[in-house]
């Protein structure tokens, strides 16, 4: 069984759920609170991989 980390209200997350259901892939849904998701995913063991994002020439987190 897969684990799908979801931000409630996200259209992209809903699309992922619909795709998994369409293919009958079993999954467990874990809701993540918006704005806290960068911290929560790191607490779950996900790593940013040392990569940063740039927006308008400024580093974002």
C-alpha positions as a printed Julia matrix, in Angstrom:
61×3 Matrix{Float64}:
  0.0    0.0     0.0
  1.22   3.49   -0.88
  1.02   6.62    1.24
 -0.27   9.79   -0.39
  0.47  13.04    1.43
 -2.34  15.47    0.6
 -2.91  19.17    1.11
 -6.72  19.4     1.46
 -8.29  21.51   -1.26
 -5.37  21.05   -3.66
 -6.49  20.28   -7.2
 -3.21  18.48   -7.89
 -3.7   16.24   -4.86
 -7.27  15.5    -5.92
 -6.05  14.56   -9.39
 -3.49  12.17   -7.86
 -6.22  10.56   -5.74
 -8.48  10.12   -8.76
 -5.65   8.56  -10.79
 -4.84   6.08   -8.03
 -8.52   5.18   -7.65
 -8.93   4.82  -11.42
 -6.01   2.37  -11.54
 -7.24   0.66   -8.35
 -3.96   1.29   -6.57
 -4.4    0.99   -2.8
 -3.23   4.03   -0.87
 -3.42   5.6     2.55
 -4.2    9.31    2.69
 -2.31  11.59    5.09
 -3.57  15.18    5.28
 -0.97  17.92    5.69
 -1.9   21.39    6.93
 -1.27  24.14    4.39
  1.65  26.47    5.23
  3.14  23.85    7.56
  3.72  21.34    4.77
  7.46  22.07    4.23
  8.13  21.26    7.88
  5.76  18.28    8.02
  7.21  16.54    4.96
 10.72  16.87    6.37
  9.51  15.38    9.66
  8.2   12.44    7.63
 11.68  11.86    6.23
 11.55  13.69    2.92
 14.64  15.7     2.03
 14.86  18.77   -0.16
 18.0   17.22   -1.65
 19.97  20.42   -1.21
 18.13  21.99   -4.1
 16.73  25.48   -3.84
 14.13  27.31   -5.87
 14.61  30.78   -7.26
 11.82  33.22   -7.9
 12.61  36.64   -9.29
 16.3   36.18   -8.51
 15.61  35.46   -4.83
 16.03  32.14   -3.08
 12.78  30.67   -1.74
 12.3   27.94    0.83
